[in-house]
Coordinates of C-alpha atoms in Angstrom, one line a residue:
X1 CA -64.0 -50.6 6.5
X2 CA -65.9 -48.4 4.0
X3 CA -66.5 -44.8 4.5
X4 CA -69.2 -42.6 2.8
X5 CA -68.3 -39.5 1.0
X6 CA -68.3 -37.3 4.3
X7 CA -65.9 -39.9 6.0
X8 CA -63.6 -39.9 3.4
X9 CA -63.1 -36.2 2.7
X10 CA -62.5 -35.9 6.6
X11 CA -59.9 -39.0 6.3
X12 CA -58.0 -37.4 3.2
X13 CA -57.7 -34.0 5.6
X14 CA -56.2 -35.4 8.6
X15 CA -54.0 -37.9 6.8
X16 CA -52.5 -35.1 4.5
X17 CA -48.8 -34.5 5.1
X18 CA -48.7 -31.1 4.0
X19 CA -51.1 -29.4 6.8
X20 CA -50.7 -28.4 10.2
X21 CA -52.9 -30.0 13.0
X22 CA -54.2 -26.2 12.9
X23 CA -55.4 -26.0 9.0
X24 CA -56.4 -29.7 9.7
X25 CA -58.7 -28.5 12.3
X26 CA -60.1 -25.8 10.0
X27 CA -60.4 -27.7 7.2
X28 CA -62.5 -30.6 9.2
X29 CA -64.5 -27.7 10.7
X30 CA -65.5 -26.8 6.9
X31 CA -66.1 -29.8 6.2
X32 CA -68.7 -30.5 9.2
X33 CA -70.7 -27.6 7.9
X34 CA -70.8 -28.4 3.9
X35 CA -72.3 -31.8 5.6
X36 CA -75.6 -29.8 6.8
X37 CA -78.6 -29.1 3.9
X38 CA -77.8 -26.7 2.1
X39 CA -79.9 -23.0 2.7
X40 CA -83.8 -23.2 0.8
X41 CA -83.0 -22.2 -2.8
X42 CA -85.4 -22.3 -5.7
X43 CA -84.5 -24.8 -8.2
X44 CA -83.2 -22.5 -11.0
X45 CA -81.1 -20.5 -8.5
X46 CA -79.7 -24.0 -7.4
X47 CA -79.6 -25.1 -11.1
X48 CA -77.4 -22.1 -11.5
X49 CA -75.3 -22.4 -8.5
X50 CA -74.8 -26.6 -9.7
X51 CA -73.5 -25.0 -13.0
X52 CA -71.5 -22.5 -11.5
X53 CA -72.9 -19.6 -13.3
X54 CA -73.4 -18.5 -9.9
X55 CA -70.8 -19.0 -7.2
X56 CA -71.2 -19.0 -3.2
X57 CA -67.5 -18.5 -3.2
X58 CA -67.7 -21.9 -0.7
X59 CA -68.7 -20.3 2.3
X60 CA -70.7 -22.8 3.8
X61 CA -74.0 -24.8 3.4
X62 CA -75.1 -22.8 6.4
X63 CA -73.6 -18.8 7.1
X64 CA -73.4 -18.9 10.6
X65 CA -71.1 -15.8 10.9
X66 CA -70.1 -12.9 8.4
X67 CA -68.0 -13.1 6.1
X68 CA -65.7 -10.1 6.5
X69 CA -65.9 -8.5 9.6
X70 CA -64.6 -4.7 10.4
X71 CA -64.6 -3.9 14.1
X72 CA -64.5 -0.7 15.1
X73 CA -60.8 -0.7 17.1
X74 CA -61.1 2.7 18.2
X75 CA -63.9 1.9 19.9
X76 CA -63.0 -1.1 21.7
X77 CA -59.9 0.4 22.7
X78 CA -61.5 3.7 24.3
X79 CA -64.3 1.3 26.5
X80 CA -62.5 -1.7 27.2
X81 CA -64.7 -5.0 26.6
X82 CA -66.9 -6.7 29.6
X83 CA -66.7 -10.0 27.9
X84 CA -62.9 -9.8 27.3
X85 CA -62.6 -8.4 31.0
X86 CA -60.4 -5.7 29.4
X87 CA -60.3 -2.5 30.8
X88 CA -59.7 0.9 28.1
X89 CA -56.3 1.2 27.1
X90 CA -53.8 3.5 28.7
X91 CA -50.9 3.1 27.0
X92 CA -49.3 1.6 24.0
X93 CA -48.5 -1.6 25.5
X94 CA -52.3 -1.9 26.2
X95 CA -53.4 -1.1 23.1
X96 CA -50.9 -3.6 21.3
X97 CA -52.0 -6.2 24.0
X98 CA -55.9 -5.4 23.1
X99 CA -55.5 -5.6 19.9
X100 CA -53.7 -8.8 19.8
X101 CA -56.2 -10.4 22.1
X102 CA -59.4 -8.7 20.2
X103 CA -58.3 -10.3 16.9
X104 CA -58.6 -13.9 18.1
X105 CA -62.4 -13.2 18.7
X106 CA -63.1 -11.6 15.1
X107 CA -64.9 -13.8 12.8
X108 CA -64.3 -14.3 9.3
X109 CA -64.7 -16.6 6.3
X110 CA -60.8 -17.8 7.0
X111 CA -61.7 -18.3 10.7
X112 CA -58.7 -15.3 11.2
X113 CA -59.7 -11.6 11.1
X114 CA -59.4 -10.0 7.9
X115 CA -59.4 -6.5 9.4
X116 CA -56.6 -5.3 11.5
X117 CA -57.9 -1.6 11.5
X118 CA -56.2 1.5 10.4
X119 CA -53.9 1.1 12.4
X120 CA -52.0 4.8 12.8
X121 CA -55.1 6.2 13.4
X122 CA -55.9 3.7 16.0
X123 CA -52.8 4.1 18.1
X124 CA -51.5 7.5 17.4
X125 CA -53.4 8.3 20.6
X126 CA -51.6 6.2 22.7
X127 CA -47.8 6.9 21.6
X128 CA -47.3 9.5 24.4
X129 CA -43.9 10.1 25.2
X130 CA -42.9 7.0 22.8
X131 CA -39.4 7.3 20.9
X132 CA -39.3 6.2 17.4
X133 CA -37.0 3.3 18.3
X134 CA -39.2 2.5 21.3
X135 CA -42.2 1.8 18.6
X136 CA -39.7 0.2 16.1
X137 CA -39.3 -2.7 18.5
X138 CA -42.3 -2.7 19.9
X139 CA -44.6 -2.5 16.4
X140 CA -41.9 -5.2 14.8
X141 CA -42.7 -7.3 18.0
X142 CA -46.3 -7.2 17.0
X143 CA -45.8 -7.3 13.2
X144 CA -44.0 -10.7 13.7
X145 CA -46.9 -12.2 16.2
X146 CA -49.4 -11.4 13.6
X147 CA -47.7 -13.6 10.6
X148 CA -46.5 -16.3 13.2
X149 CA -50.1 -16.7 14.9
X150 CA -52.5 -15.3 11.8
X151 CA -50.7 -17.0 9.2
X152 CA -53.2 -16.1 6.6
X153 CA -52.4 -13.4 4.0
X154 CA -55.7 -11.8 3.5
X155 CA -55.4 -10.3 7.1
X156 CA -55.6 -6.7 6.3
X157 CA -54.5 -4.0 8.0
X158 CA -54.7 -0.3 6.8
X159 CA -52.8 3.0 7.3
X160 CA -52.8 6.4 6.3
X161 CA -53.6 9.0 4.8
X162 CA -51.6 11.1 7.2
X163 CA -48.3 11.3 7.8
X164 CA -47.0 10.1 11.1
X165 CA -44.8 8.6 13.3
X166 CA -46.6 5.3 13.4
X167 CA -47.5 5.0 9.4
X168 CA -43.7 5.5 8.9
X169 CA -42.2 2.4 11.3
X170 CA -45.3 0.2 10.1
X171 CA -43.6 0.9 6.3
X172 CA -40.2 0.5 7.7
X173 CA -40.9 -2.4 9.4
X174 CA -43.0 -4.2 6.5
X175 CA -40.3 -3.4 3.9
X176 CA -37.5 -4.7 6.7
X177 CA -39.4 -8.1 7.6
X178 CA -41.0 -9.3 3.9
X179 CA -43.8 -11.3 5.4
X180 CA -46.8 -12.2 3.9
X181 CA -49.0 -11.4 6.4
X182 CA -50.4 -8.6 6.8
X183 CA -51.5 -7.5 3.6
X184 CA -51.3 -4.1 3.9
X185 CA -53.0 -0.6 2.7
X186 CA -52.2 2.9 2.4
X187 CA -54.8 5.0 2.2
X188 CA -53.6 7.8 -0.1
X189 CA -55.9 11.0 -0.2
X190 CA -54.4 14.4 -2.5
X191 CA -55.2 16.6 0.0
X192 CA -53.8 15.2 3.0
X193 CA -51.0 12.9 2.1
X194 CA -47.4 14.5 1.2
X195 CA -45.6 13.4 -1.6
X196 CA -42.7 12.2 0.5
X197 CA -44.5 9.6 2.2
X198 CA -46.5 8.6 -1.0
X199 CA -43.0 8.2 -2.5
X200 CA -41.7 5.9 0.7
X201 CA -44.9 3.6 -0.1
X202 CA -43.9 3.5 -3.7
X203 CA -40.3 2.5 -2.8
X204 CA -42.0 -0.5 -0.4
X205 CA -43.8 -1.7 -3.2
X206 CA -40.6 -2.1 -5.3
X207 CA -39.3 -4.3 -2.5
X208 CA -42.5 -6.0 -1.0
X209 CA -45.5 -5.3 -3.5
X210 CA -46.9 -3.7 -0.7
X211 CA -49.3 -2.0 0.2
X212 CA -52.2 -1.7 -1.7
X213 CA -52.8 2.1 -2.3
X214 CA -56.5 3.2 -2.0
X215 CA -57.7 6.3 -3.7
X216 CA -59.4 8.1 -0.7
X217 CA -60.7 10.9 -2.5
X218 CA -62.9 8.5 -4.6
X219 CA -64.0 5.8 -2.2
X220 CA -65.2 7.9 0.8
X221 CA -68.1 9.1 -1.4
X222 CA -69.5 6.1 -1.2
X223 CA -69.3 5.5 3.2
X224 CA -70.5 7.4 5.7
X225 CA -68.9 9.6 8.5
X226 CA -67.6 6.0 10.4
X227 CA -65.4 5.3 7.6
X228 CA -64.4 2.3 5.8
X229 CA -62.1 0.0 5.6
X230 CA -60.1 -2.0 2.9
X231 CA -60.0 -6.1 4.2
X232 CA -59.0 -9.2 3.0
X233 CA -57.9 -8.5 -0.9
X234 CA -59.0 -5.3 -1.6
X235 CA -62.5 -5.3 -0.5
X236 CA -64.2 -1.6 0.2
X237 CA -67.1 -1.9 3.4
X238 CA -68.2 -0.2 6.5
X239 CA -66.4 0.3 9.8
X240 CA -68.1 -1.0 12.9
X241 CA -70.2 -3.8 10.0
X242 CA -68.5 -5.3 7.2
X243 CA -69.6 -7.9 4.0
X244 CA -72.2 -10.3 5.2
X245 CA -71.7 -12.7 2.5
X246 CA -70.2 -12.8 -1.2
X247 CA -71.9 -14.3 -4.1
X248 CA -70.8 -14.0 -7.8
X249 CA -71.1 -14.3 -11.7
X250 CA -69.3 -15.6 -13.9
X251 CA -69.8 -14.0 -17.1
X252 CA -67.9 -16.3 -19.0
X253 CA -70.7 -19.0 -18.2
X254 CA -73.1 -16.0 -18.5
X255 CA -71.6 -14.9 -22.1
X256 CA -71.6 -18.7 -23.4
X257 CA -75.5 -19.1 -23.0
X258 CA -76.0 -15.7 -24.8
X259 CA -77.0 -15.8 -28.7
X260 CA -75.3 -12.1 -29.2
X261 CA -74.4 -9.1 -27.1
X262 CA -78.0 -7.7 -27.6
X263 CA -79.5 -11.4 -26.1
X264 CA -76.8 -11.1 -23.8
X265 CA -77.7 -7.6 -22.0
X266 CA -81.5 -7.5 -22.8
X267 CA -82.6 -11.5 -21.3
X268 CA -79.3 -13.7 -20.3
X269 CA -77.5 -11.2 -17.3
X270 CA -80.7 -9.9 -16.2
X271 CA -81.6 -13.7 -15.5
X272 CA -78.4 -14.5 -13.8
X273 CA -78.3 -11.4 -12.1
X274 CA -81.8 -12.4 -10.3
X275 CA -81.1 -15.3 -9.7
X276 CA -77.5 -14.6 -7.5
X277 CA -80.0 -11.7 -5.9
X278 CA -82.0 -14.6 -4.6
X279 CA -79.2 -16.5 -3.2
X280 CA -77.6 -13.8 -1.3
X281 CA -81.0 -13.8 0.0
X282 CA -81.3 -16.5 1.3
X283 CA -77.9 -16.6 2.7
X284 CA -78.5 -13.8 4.5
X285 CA -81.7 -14.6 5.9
X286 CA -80.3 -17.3 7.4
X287 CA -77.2 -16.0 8.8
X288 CA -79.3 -12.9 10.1
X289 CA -82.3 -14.8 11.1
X290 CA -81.3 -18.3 12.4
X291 CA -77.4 -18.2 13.1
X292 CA -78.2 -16.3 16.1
X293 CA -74.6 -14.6 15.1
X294 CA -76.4 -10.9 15.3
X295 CA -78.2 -12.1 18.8
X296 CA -75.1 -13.6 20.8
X297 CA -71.9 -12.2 19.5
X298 CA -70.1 -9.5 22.1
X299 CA -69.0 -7.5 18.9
X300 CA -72.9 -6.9 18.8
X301 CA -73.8 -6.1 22.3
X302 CA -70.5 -3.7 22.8
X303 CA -71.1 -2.0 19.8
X304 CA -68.2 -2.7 18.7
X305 CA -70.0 -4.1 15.4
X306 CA -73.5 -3.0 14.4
X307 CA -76.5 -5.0 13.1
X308 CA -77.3 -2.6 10.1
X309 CA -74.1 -1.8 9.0
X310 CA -73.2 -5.1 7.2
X311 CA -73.6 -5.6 3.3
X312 CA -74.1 -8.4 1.1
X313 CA -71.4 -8.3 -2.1
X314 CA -72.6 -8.9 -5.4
X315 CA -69.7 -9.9 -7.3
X316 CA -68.7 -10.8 -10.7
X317 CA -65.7 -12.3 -12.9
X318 CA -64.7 -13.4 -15.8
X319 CA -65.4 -9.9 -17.8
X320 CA -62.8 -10.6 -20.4
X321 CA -63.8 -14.0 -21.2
X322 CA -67.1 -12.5 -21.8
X323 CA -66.5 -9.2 -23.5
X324 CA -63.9 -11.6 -26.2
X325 CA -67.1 -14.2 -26.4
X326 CA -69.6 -11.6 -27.5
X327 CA -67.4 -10.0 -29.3
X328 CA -66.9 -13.1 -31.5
X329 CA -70.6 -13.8 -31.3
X330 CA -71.8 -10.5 -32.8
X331 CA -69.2 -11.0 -35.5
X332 CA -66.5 -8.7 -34.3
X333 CA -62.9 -8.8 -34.2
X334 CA -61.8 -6.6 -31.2
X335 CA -60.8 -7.8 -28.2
X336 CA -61.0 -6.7 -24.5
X337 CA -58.4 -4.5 -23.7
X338 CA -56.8 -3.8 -26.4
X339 CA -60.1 -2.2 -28.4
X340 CA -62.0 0.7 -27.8
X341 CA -65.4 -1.0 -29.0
X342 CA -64.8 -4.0 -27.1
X343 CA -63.6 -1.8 -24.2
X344 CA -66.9 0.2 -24.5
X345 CA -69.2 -2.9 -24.3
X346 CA -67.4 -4.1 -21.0
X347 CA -68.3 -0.5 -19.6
X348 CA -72.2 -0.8 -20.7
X349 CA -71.7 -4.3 -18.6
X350 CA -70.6 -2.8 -15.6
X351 CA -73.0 0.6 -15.8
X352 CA -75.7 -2.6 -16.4
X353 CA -75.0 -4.2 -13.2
X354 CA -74.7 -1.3 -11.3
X355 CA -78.1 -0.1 -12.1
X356 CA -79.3 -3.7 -11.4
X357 CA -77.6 -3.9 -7.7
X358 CA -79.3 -0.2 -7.4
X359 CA -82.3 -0.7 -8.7
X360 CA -83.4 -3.7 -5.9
X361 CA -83.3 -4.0 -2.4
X362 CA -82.7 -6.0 0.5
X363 CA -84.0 -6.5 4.1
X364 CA -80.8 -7.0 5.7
X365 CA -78.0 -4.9 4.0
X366 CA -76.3 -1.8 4.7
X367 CA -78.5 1.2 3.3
X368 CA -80.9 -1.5 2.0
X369 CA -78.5 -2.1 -1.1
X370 CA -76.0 -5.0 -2.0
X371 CA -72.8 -3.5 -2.9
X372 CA -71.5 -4.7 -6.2
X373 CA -67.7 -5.8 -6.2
X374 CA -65.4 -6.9 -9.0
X375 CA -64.3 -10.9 -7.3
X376 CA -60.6 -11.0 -7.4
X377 CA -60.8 -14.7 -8.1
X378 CA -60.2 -17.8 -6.5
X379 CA -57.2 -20.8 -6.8
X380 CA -60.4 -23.2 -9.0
X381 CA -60.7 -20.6 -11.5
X382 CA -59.9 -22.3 -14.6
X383 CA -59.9 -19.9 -18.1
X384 CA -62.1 -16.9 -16.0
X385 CA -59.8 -14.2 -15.6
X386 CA -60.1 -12.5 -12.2
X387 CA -62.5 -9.3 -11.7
X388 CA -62.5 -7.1 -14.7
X389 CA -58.8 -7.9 -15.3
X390 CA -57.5 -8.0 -18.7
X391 CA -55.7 -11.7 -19.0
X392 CA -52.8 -12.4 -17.8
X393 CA -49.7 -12.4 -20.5
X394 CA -51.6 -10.2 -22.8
X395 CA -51.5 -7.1 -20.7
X396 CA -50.6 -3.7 -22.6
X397 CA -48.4 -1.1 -21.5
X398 CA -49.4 0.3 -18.1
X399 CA -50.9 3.3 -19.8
X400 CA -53.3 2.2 -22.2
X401 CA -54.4 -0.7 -19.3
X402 CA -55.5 2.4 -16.9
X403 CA -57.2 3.7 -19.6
X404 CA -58.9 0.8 -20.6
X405 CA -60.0 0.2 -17.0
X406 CA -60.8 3.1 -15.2
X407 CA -64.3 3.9 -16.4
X408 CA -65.4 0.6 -14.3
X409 CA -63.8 2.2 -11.1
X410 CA -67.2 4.0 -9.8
X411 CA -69.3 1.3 -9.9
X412 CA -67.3 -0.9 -7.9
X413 CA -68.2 0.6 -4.5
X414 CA -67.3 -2.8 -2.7
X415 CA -63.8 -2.8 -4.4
X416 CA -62.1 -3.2 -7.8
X417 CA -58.4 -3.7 -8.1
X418 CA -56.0 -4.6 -10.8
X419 CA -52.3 -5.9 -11.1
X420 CA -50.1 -3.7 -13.0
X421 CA -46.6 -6.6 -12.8
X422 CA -43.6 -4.0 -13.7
X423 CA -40.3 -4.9 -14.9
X424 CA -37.3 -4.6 -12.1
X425 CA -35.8 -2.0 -13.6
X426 CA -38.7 0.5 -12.1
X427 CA -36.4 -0.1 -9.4
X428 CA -34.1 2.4 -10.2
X429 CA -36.8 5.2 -10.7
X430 CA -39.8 4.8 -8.2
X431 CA -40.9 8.0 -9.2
X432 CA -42.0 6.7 -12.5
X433 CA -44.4 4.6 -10.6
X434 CA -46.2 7.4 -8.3
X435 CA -46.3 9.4 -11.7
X436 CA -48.7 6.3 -12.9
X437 CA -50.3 6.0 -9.7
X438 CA -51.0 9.4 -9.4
X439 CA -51.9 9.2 -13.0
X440 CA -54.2 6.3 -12.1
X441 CA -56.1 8.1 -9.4
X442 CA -56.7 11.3 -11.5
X443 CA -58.4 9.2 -14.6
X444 CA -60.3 7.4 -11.7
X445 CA -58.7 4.2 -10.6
X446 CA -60.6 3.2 -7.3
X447 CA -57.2 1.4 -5.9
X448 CA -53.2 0.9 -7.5
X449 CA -51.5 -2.1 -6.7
X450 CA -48.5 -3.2 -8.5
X451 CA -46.3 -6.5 -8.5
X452 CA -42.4 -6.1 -9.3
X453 CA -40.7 -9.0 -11.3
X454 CA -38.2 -10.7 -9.7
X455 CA -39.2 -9.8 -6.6
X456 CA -40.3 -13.1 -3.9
X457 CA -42.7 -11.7 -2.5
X458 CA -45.8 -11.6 -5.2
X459 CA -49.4 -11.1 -5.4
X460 CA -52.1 -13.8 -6.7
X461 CA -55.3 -12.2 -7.0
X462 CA -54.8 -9.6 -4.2
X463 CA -53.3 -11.6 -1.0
X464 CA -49.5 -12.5 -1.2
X465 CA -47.4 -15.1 -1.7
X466 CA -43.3 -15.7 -1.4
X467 CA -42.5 -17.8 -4.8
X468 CA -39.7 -19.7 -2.0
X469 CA -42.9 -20.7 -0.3
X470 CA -44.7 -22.2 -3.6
X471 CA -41.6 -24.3 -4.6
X472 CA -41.4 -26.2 -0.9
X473 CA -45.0 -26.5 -0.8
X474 CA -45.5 -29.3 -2.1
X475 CA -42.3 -31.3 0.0
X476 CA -42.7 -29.7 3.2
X477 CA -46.1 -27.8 3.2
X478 CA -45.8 -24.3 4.9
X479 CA -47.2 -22.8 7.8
X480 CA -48.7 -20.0 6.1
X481 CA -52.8 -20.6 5.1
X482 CA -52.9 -18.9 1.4
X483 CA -49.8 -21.0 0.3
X484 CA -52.0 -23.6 -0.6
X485 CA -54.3 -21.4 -2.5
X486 CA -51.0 -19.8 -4.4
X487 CA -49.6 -23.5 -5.4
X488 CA -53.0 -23.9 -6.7
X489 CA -53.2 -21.1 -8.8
X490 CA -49.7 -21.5 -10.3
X491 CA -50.3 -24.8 -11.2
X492 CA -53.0 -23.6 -13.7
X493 CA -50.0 -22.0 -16.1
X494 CA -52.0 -22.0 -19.4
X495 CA -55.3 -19.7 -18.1
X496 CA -54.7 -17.8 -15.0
X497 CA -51.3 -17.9 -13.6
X498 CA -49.7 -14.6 -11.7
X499 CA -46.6 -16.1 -13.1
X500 CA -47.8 -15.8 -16.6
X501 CA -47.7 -11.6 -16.2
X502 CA -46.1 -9.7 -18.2
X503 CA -43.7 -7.1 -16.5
X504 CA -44.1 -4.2 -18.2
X505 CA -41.5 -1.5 -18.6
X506 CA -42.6 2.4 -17.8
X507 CA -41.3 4.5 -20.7
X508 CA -40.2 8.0 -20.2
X509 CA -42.8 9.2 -22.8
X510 CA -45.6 7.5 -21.0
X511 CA -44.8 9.5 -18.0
X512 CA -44.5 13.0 -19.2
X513 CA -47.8 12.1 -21.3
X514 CA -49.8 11.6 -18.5
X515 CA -48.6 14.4 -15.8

């Protein structure tokens, strides 16, 4: 019998040997909705989203809920939830159990929450008379429910930047267990955080490369008295709201149908840059106007999300591609990097875009702004390297890559993050690597995140993978979500492969330059 197009994608899904009747079931659920028309677009914003100069980052023909989602935990903890038929938490047993049973109900772009809250702040109220070893078990309990029924690494919790009880076990417990979910943050602010527990998060990331560390100093500037929170990869939004939908560039594409860097600045990004401005748009008017998401949801009419406090992203990609392309356009040799011209350029692309986002705004976004975001990539990428990541392989030393990079920090208010991949041997001297985090964070790095070579446990573009994982993928499949995702991008070993890195080594020199 012959199927159309729709038919077979469906039949190819549920006849794959290498998925669960679960990612079945969300894949065939993805597939209904890319079946619908597509939202109203012009014809050069579609022209442009057919070429892929602009990307949707596949979301769906028709947003019907928010793409990152941030709850605020605090809240529903302290009032219970009439929908839920939860009363407020008492104890730490009812928080875990609220928590576990709230994150079922989140919505995101994976169909799993991205956002797990920060979680020390969350419970420290409800430790009471607690013993350390009493929250061991009970917090490894939990940690192991999340991977076994979220099995999707860019669910994201945060801690820090105190120091307490609960931060410490989560650490011991995520360095202890190796999973892949949940990614995990540490919110790191100079002021507030000792230098003991910054060191025990360095010594986690020589074993797991986790957690993220976020620079709170430098990213609360840019939220309000709520707070923020870091979700899915390494993306910056608003507690109690969160990213209403992504859209992004790729500058490759955009550097390509440039005559010269002047063209290029002056006529070519300013087109693109429209023209993705009228395609979160649109997205958003229809997720905000006829998804009824904003309307129905509990989240809403608890308060434990709020209408206004959700922001479009406008991303971008592919910076090196495009710096190394107008570079050779304009007749110049240096390369992004590695050369302070061609450095320079990438910075007046970035101070560019920021004044674009800025400069224009929109009905339904968080203080009437997009937020502009560095896209971390995606497993299709072919020969865009990720964010404003220099290429993988031809990474310099870890000092002159922070100082190549760390102008772009500030205008990334939705998130930025690079991969410094260190040699093993950093092992044996974790102080090396807070010297170069805290070395990072002074200069102005917006977030530090560092993969260790021959560890299993690895980072793609921001979510993790465990190499073991990759190499049965393709006989056995895995239970985990994003191991499809990381098979995917390994596979593409000449362009954009984590495993084409280069672990660096951190020289003694380098550190006592940069104290």
């Amino acid at each position: 019998m012959s199927m159309t197009e729709f038919q077979q994608n469906c039949y190819n899904i549920v006849t794959d040997p290498n998925l669960s009747p679960k990612q079945k079931s969300n894949l065939l659920a993805l597939a209904a909705e890319n079946n619908l028309p597509y939202v109203d677009l012009d014809s050069e914003t579609q022209q442009a989203l057919n070429e892929r100069v602009i990307c949707d980052m596949y979301e769906g023909h028709a947003p019907y809920k928010p793409r990152y989602v941030l709850p605020d935990y605090t809240k529903f903890l302290k009032q219970g939830s009439k929908w839920l038929e939860l009363d407020p938490a008492k104890t730490f047993d009812d928080a875990l159990n609220m928590l576990t049973i709230a994150y079922h109900h989140v919505p995101s772009v994976t169909g799993m929450p991205v956002y797990l809250g920060c979680l020390d702040q969350i419970l420290l109220p409800y430790v009471g008379s607690l013993t350390e070893d009493q929250l061991y078990q009970r917090l490894k309990h939990f940690w192991i429910m999340l991977d076994r029924n979220l099995p999707d690494a860019f669910m994201h919790a945060n801690i820090g930047p105190t120091d307490n009880i609960i931060s410490r076990v989560i650490l011991r417990v995520d360095k202890e267990l190796k999973q892949v979910a949940p990614n995990l943050t540490f919110i790191y602010d100079e002021n507030i955080t000792p230098e003991s527990l910054l060191l025990t998060v360095i010594d986690n990331i020589c074993d797991t490369a986790k957690p993220h560390i976020a620079n709170n100093m430098m990213i609360k500037k840019d939220f309000d008295d709520k707070g923020y929170g870091v979700v899915s990869c390494y993306n910056s939004l608003p507690i109690a709201g969160g990213g209403s939908t992504l859209s992004r560039i790729n500058l490759k594409e955009v550097a390509l149908r440039s005559k010269n860097i002047d063209d290029f600045l002056q006529n070519v990004l300013p087109y693109y840059c429209q023209l993705q401005l009228n395609l979160i748009k649109e997205r958003s008017a229809f997720l905000f106007e006829r998804s009824n998401f904003f309307s129905n949801s509990f989240l809403i009419n608890e308060g434990i999300i709020e209408v206004n406090r959700f922001a479009p992203m406008f991303g971008i990609y592919a910076m090196a591609e495009a710096v190394n392309i107008l570079q050779e356009k304009s007749g110049f040799a240096g390369r992004y990097g590695k050369n302070e011209d061609a450095n320079e350029l990438a910075n007046t692309i970035s101070k560019q875009l920021a004044e674009f986002v800025d400069s224009h705004e929109i009905k339904y976004a968080w203080k009437g702004k997009a937020m502009l975001h560095a896209q971390s990539g995606i497993s299709s990428d072919r020969g865009a390297t990720p964010g404003l990541r220099i290429p993988y392989g031809h990474e310099p030393d870890p000092v002159t890559h922070i100082m190549a990079l760390f102008k772009h920090h500030h205008y990334y208010t939705s998130g930025i993050s690079d991969i410094l991949t260190l040699d093993e041997t950093i092992k044996d001297n974790p102080s090396a690597l807070l010297q170069i985090c805290k070395a990072a964070f002074k200069f102005g790095f917006r977030e530090f995140t560092a993969n260790i070579s021959g560890n299993d446990l690895v980072r793609v573009t921001g979510y993790m993978v465990r190499l073991s994982d990759i190499a049965k993928y393709k006989q056995e499949g895995s239970r985990i979500n994003t191991t499809l995702l990381g098979a995917e991008a390994a596979d593409d070993k000449e362009n954009n492969s984590y495993l084409c890195r280069t672990p660096r080594v951190i020289s003694h020199e380098q550190i006592m330059g940069n104290r």
